[in-house]
């Protein structure tokens, strides 16, 4: 079971990398077009470029955050946690992952409802449905949820070993 969850987490990380990288390049292109057309006198300003860049920023942020979460590269405040023993720290980590899972569950539940609502609303310049904007966030939350399941499963699997004084 752990192998399956681990593979899902690895695939979720790869998907996050591809989506974040792709949206980053598209955002860069849209910004370059927007800035270039704004300053060249013989071209009209590309009014669509800002909307595309903002949409890509959402995709980049959510999916990049899922990759950073998997790699444990997000900011952590360990000042107080480091004062505790290894067993207590392990328990606190498990509790924090469960809390993150609960928050992600709420975000996924209400995010799905938001996706359905956003289908009817369109952006002003591009006429792209806001569904596509919100989908980037939702995919990022799904990928984080997969990683959270992996983290919780790993902590539960190693629970006895850590509580007996061994390493995780």
Tab-separated table of C-alpha atoms in Angstrom:
chain	number	residue	atom	x	y	z
A	1	UNK	CA	0.000	0.000	0.000
A	2	UNK	CA	2.823	2.384	0.860
A	3	UNK	CA	4.374	1.789	-2.575
A	4	UNK	CA	1.143	2.796	-4.295
A	5	UNK	CA	0.796	5.937	-2.176
A	6	UNK	CA	4.470	6.740	-2.752
A	7	UNK	CA	4.106	6.365	-6.514
A	8	UNK	CA	1.016	8.591	-6.476
A	9	UNK	CA	2.970	11.216	-4.561
A	10	UNK	CA	5.872	10.976	-7.027
A	11	UNK	CA	3.490	11.391	-9.960
A	12	UNK	CA	1.772	14.293	-8.236
A	13	UNK	CA	5.166	15.965	-7.827
A	14	UNK	CA	5.982	15.451	-11.520
A	15	UNK	CA	2.599	16.810	-12.576
A	16	UNK	CA	3.125	19.833	-10.322
A	17	UNK	CA	6.548	20.491	-11.834
A	18	UNK	CA	5.216	20.296	-15.405
A	19	UNK	CA	2.215	22.534	-14.666
A	20	UNK	CA	4.241	25.096	-12.718
A	21	UNK	CA	7.003	25.229	-15.327
A	22	UNK	CA	4.599	25.422	-18.251
A	23	UNK	CA	2.493	28.132	-16.680
A	24	UNK	CA	5.647	30.037	-15.750
A	25	UNK	CA	6.836	30.088	-19.357
A	26	UNK	CA	3.408	31.096	-20.648
A	27	UNK	CA	3.257	33.858	-18.022
A	28	UNK	CA	6.701	35.109	-19.038
A	29	UNK	CA	5.688	35.147	-22.717
A	30	UNK	CA	2.436	37.003	-21.965
A	31	UNK	CA	4.273	39.609	-19.899
A	32	UNK	CA	6.908	40.106	-22.587
A	33	UNK	CA	4.228	40.586	-25.236
A	34	UNK	CA	2.325	42.981	-22.990
A	35	UNK	CA	5.342	45.121	-22.175
A	36	UNK	CA	6.655	45.081	-25.747
A	37	UNK	CA	3.349	46.101	-27.315
A	38	UNK	CA	2.828	48.803	-24.730
A	39	UNK	CA	6.071	50.578	-25.638
A	40	UNK	CA	6.233	50.089	-29.386
A	41	UNK	CA	4.486	52.975	-31.147
A	42	UNK	CA	3.469	50.977	-34.220
A	43	UNK	CA	1.648	48.239	-32.233
A	44	UNK	CA	-1.520	48.313	-30.204
A	45	UNK	CA	-1.285	47.203	-26.603
A	46	UNK	CA	-2.052	43.516	-26.038
A	47	UNK	CA	-4.873	43.850	-23.537
A	48	UNK	CA	-5.098	40.092	-23.119
A	49	UNK	CA	-1.546	39.709	-21.808
A	50	UNK	CA	-2.281	40.811	-18.233
A	51	UNK	CA	-5.188	38.391	-17.858
A	52	UNK	CA	-3.152	35.480	-19.204
A	53	UNK	CA	-0.249	36.381	-16.906
A	54	UNK	CA	-2.539	36.534	-13.845
A	55	UNK	CA	-4.112	33.193	-14.686
A	56	UNK	CA	-0.694	31.615	-15.137
A	57	UNK	CA	0.439	33.120	-11.840
A	58	UNK	CA	-2.360	31.227	-10.072
A	59	UNK	CA	-1.368	27.985	-11.777
A	60	UNK	CA	2.324	28.583	-11.059
A	61	UNK	CA	1.742	29.424	-7.403
A	62	UNK	CA	-0.605	26.546	-6.564
A	63	UNK	CA	1.297	23.859	-8.426
A	64	UNK	CA	4.707	25.189	-7.401
A	65	UNK	CA	3.547	25.216	-3.783
A	66	UNK	CA	2.537	21.555	-4.084
A	67	UNK	CA	6.051	20.682	-5.265
A	68	UNK	CA	7.621	22.721	-2.458
A	69	UNK	CA	5.300	21.032	0.043
A	70	UNK	CA	6.346	17.571	-1.159
A	71	UNK	CA	10.024	18.515	-0.885
A	72	UNK	CA	9.522	20.150	2.543
A	73	UNK	CA	10.840	23.433	1.134
A	74	UNK	CA	8.096	25.610	2.600
A	75	UNK	CA	8.833	27.949	5.478
A	76	UNK	CA	8.668	26.244	8.873
A	77	UNK	CA	8.817	27.820	12.284
A	78	UNK	CA	10.573	25.241	14.421
A	79	UNK	CA	11.710	27.432	17.285
A	80	UNK	CA	9.327	25.961	19.862
A	81	UNK	CA	9.040	22.513	18.298
A	82	UNK	CA	12.803	21.992	18.474
A	83	UNK	CA	12.648	22.301	22.266
A	84	UNK	CA	10.759	18.994	22.507
A	85	UNK	CA	12.081	15.448	22.340
A	86	UNK	CA	12.170	13.564	19.045
A	87	UNK	CA	9.043	11.585	19.964
A	88	UNK	CA	7.022	14.707	20.729
A	89	UNK	CA	8.255	16.398	17.544
A	90	UNK	CA	7.190	13.345	15.553
A	91	UNK	CA	3.735	13.454	17.127
A	92	UNK	CA	3.446	17.201	16.446
A	93	UNK	CA	4.455	16.627	12.815
A	94	UNK	CA	1.781	13.969	12.461
A	95	UNK	CA	-0.822	16.276	14.007
A	96	UNK	CA	0.217	19.098	11.675
A	97	UNK	CA	-0.129	16.849	8.622
A	98	UNK	CA	-3.584	15.742	9.769
A	99	UNK	CA	-4.560	19.418	10.224
A	100	UNK	CA	-3.251	20.239	6.749
A	101	UNK	CA	-5.290	17.310	5.422
A	102	UNK	CA	-8.437	18.657	7.072
A	103	UNK	CA	-7.873	22.140	5.643
A	104	UNK	CA	-7.225	20.676	2.189
A	105	UNK	CA	-10.399	18.599	2.489
A	106	UNK	CA	-12.409	21.758	3.172
A	107	UNK	CA	-10.681	23.585	0.304
A	108	UNK	CA	-11.373	20.702	-2.065
A	109	UNK	CA	-15.031	20.461	-1.064
A	110	UNK	CA	-15.790	24.154	-1.422
A	111	UNK	CA	-13.310	24.569	-4.270
A	112	UNK	CA	-15.295	22.101	-6.338
A	113	UNK	CA	-18.434	24.125	-5.753
A	114	UNK	CA	-16.519	27.265	-6.715
A	115	UNK	CA	-15.357	25.613	-9.944
A	116	UNK	CA	-18.955	24.969	-10.905
A	117	UNK	CA	-19.887	28.592	-10.187
A	118	UNK	CA	-16.917	29.991	-12.118
A	119	UNK	CA	-17.900	28.171	-15.317
A	120	UNK	CA	-20.365	30.916	-16.231
A	121	UNK	CA	-18.090	33.900	-15.536
A	122	UNK	CA	-15.691	35.088	-18.238
A	123	UNK	CA	-12.671	37.361	-18.164
A	124	UNK	CA	-13.144	40.759	-19.808
A	125	UNK	CA	-10.360	40.794	-22.413
A	126	UNK	CA	-9.793	37.132	-23.255
A	127	UNK	CA	-13.304	35.824	-22.605
A	128	UNK	CA	-11.690	32.783	-20.979
A	129	UNK	CA	-13.935	31.231	-18.346
A	130	UNK	CA	-12.811	31.826	-14.788
A	131	UNK	CA	-13.215	28.067	-14.398
A	132	UNK	CA	-9.747	27.704	-15.944
A	133	UNK	CA	-8.308	30.213	-13.497
A	134	UNK	CA	-9.764	28.384	-10.503
A	135	UNK	CA	-8.829	24.969	-11.898
A	136	UNK	CA	-5.143	25.754	-11.389
A	137	UNK	CA	-5.720	26.318	-7.693
A	138	UNK	CA	-7.864	23.213	-7.399
A	139	UNK	CA	-5.257	21.007	-9.081
A	140	UNK	CA	-2.622	22.378	-6.706
A	141	UNK	CA	-4.839	21.489	-3.725
A	142	UNK	CA	-5.408	17.978	-5.091
A	143	UNK	CA	-1.664	17.454	-5.518
A	144	UNK	CA	-1.037	18.698	-1.971
A	145	UNK	CA	-3.708	16.315	-0.688
A	146	UNK	CA	-1.918	13.392	-2.350
A	147	UNK	CA	1.343	14.426	-0.673
A	148	UNK	CA	-0.422	14.805	2.661
A	149	UNK	CA	-1.758	11.251	2.448
A	150	UNK	CA	1.810	10.114	1.752
A	151	UNK	CA	3.187	12.049	4.737
A	152	UNK	CA	0.508	10.785	7.140
A	153	UNK	CA	0.854	7.186	5.927
A	154	UNK	CA	4.626	7.354	6.362
A	155	UNK	CA	4.306	8.762	9.879
A	156	UNK	CA	1.774	6.128	10.882
A	157	UNK	CA	3.946	3.354	9.392
A	158	UNK	CA	7.020	4.506	11.330
A	159	UNK	CA	5.116	5.292	14.544
A	160	UNK	CA	6.191	2.231	16.562
A	161	UNK	CA	9.815	2.526	15.500
A	162	UNK	CA	10.014	6.188	16.543
A	163	UNK	CA	8.193	5.626	19.836
A	164	UNK	CA	10.648	2.827	20.719
A	165	UNK	CA	13.489	5.270	20.261
A	166	UNK	CA	14.511	4.433	16.702
A	167	UNK	CA	14.776	6.864	13.821
A	168	UNK	CA	12.123	7.519	11.226
